[in-house]
PDB file of C-alpha atoms in Angstrom:
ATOM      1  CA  UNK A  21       4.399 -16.842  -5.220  1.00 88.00           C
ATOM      2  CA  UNK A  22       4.477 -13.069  -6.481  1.00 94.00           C
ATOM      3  CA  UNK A  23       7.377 -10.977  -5.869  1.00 97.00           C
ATOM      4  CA  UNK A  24       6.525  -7.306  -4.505  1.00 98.00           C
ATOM      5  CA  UNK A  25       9.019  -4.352  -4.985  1.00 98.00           C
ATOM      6  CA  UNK A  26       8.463  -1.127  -3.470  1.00 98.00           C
ATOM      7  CA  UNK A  27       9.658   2.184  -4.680  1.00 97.00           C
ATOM      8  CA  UNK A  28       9.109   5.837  -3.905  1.00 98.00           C
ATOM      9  CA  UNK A  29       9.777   6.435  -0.256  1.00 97.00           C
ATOM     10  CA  UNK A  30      12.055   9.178   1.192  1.00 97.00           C
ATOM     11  CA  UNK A  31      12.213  12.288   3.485  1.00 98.00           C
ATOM     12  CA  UNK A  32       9.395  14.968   2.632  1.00 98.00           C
ATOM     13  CA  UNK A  33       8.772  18.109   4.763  1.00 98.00           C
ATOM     14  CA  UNK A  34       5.012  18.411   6.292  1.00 98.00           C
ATOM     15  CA  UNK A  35       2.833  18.993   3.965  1.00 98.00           C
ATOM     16  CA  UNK A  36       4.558  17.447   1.063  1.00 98.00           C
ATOM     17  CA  UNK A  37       3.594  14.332  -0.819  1.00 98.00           C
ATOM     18  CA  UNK A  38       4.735  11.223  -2.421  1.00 98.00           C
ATOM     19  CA  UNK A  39       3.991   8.183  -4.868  1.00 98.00           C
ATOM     20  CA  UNK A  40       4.897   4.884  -3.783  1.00 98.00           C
ATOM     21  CA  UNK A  41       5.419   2.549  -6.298  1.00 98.00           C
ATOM     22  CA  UNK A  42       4.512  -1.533  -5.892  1.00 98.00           C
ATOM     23  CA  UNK A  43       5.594  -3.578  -8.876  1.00 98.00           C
ATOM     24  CA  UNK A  44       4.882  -7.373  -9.220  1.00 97.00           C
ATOM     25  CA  UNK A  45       6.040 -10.318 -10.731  1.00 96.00           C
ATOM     26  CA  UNK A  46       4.287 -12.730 -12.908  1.00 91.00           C
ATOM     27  CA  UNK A  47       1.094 -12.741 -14.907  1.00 92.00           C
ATOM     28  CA  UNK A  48      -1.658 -12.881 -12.369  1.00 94.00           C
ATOM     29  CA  UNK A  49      -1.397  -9.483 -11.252  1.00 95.00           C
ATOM     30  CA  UNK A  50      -4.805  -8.773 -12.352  1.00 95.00           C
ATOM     31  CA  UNK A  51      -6.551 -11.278 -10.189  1.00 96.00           C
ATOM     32  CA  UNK A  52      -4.607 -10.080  -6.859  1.00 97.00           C
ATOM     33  CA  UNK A  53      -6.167  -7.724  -4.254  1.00 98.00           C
ATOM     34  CA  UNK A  54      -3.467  -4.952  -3.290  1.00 98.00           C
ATOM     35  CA  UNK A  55      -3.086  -3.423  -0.190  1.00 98.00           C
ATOM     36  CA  UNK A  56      -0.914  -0.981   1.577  1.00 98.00           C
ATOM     37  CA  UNK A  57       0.459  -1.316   5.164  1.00 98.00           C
ATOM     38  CA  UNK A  58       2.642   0.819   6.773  1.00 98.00           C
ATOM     39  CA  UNK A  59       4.687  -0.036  10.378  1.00 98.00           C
ATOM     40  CA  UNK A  60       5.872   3.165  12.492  1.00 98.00           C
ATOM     41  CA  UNK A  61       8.988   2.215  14.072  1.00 97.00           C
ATOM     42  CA  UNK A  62       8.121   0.483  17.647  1.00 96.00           C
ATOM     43  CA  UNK A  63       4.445   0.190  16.836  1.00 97.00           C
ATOM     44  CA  UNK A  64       2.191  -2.709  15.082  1.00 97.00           C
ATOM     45  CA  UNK A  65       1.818  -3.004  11.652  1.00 97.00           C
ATOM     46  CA  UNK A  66      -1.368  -0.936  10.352  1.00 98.00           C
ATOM     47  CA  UNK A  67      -4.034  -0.786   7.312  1.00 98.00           C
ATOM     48  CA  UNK A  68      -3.580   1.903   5.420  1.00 98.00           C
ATOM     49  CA  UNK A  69      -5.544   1.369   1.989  1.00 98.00           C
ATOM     50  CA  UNK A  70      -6.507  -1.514  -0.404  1.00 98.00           C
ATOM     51  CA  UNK A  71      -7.717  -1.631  -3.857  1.00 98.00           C
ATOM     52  CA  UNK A  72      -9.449  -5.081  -5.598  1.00 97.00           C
ATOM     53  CA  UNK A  73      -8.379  -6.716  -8.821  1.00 97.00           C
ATOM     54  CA  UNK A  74     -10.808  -4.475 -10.717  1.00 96.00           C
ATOM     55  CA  UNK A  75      -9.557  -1.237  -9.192  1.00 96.00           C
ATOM     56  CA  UNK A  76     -13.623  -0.661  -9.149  1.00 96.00           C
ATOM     57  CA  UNK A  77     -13.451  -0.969  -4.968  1.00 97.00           C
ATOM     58  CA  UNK A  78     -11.232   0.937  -2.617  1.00 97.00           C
ATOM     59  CA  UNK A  79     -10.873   1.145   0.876  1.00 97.00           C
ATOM     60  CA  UNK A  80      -8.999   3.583   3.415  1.00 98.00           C
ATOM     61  CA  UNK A  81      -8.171   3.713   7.308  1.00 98.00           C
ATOM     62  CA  UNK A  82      -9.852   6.800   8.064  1.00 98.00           C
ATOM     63  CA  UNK A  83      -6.810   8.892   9.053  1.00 97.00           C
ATOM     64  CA  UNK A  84      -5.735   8.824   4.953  1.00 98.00           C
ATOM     65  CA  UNK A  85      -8.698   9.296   3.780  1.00 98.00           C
ATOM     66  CA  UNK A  86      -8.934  12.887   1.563  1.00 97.00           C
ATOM     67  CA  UNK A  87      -5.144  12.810   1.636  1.00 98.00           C
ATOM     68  CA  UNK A  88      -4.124   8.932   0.005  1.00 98.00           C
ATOM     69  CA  UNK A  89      -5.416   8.006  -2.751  1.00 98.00           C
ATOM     70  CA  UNK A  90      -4.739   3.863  -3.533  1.00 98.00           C
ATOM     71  CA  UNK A  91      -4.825   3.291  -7.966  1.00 98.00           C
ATOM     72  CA  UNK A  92      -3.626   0.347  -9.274  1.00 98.00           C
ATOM     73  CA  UNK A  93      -2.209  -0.080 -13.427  1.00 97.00           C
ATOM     74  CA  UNK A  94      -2.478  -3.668 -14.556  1.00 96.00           C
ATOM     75  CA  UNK A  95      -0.878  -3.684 -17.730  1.00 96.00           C
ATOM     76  CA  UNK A  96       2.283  -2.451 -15.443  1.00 97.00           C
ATOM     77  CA  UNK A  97       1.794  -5.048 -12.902  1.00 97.00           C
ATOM     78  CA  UNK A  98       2.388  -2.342 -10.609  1.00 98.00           C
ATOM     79  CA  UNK A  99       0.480  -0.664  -7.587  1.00 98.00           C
ATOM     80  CA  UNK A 100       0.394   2.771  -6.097  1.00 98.00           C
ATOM     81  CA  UNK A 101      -0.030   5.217  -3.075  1.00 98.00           C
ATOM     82  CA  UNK A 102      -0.429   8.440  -3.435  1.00 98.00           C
ATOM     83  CA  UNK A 103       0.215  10.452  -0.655  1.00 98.00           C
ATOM     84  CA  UNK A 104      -0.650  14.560   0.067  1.00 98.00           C
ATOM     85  CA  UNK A 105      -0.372  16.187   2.658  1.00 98.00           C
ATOM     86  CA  UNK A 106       1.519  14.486   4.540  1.00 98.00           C
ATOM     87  CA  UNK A 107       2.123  14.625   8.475  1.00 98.00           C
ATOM     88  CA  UNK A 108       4.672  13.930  10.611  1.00 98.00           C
ATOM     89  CA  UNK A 109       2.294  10.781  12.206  1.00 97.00           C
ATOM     90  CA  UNK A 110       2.540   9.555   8.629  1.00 98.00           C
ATOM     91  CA  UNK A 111       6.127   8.243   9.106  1.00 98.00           C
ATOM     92  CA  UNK A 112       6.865   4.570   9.102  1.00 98.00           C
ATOM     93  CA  UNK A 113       8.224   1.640   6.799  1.00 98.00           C
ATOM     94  CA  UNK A 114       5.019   1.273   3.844  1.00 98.00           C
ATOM     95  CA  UNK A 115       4.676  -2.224   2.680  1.00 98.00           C
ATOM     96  CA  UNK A 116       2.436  -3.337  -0.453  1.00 98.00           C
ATOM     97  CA  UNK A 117       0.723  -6.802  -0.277  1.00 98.00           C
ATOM     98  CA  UNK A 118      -0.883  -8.829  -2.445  1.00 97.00           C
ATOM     99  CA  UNK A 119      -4.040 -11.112  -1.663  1.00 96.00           C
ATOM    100  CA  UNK A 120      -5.109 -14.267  -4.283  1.00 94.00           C
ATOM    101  CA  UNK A 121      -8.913 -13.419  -3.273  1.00 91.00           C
ATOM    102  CA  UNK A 122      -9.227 -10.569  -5.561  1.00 92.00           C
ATOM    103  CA  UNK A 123     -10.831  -8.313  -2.837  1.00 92.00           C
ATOM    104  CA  UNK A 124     -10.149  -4.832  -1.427  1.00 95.00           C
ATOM    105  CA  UNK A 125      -9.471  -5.787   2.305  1.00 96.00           C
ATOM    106  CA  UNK A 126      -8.257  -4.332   5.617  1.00 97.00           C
ATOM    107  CA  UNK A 127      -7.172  -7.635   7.056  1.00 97.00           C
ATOM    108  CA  UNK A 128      -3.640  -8.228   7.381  1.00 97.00           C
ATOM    109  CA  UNK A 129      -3.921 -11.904   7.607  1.00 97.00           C
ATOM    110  CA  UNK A 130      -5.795 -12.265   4.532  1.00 96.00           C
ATOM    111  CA  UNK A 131      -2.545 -11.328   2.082  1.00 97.00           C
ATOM    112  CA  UNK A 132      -0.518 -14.041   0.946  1.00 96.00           C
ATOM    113  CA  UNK A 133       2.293 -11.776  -0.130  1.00 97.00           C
ATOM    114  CA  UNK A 134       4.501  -8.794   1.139  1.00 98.00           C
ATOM    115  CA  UNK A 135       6.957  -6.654   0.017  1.00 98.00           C
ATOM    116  CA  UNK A 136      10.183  -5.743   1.636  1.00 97.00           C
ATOM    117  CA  UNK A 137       8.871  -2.194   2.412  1.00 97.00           C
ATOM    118  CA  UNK A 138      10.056   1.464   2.130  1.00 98.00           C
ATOM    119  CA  UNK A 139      10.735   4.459   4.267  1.00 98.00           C
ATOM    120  CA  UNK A 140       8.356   7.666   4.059  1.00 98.00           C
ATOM    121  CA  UNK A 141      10.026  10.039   6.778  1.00 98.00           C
ATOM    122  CA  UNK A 142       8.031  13.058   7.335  1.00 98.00           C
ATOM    123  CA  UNK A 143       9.625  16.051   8.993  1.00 97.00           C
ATOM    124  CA  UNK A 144       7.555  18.952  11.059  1.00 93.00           C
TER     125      UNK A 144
END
């Protein structure tokens, strides 16, 4: 099974951004589907933006959209999330995840792999 490792999380005032990093193990990365989920403490786990194998289809909850932008580098195995203009509703542990389908999707239950996650803490 691939191994996920996110990077890039950490306190950023309101209206600051970030790059989250997702790096993965093995040689399939190319075939995966890559999402990003993020958790605010107390609350479910939520979509937040997915990208397919390709990197030809993307896909965004509607809050991030304009502000995240999901890009994925397959010769680095590795993932990302941009994020701009950030808000204070923005905080919460982001986890990367990895589906064997090759498609762009919104659907938790469709990744077979997750990350350990990373803190974004947004201050007002």
């Amino acid at each position: 099974q691939v191994q996920l490792v996110e990077s890039g999380g950490g306190l950023v005032q309101a209206g600051g951004s970030l790059r989250l990093s997702c790096a993965a193990s093995g040689r399939f990365f190319g075939y995966y589907g890559m999402g990003w989920f993020r958790q605010p403490l107390g609350k479910e786990r939520e979509f937040v933006a997915a990208i397919s194998s390709s990197g030809s289809s993307t896909f965004y909850v509607d809050s991030v959209k304009g502000r995240f932008t999901i890009s994925r580098d397959n010769a680095k195995n590795t993932v990302y999330l941009q994020m701009n203009s950030l808000k204070p509703e923005d905080t919460a542990v982001y986890y990367c995840a990895a589906n064997y389908r090759s498609v762009a999707s919104p659907k938790a239950y469709e990744y077979d792999a997750w990350g350990q996650g990373t803190q974004v803490t947004v201050s007002s």
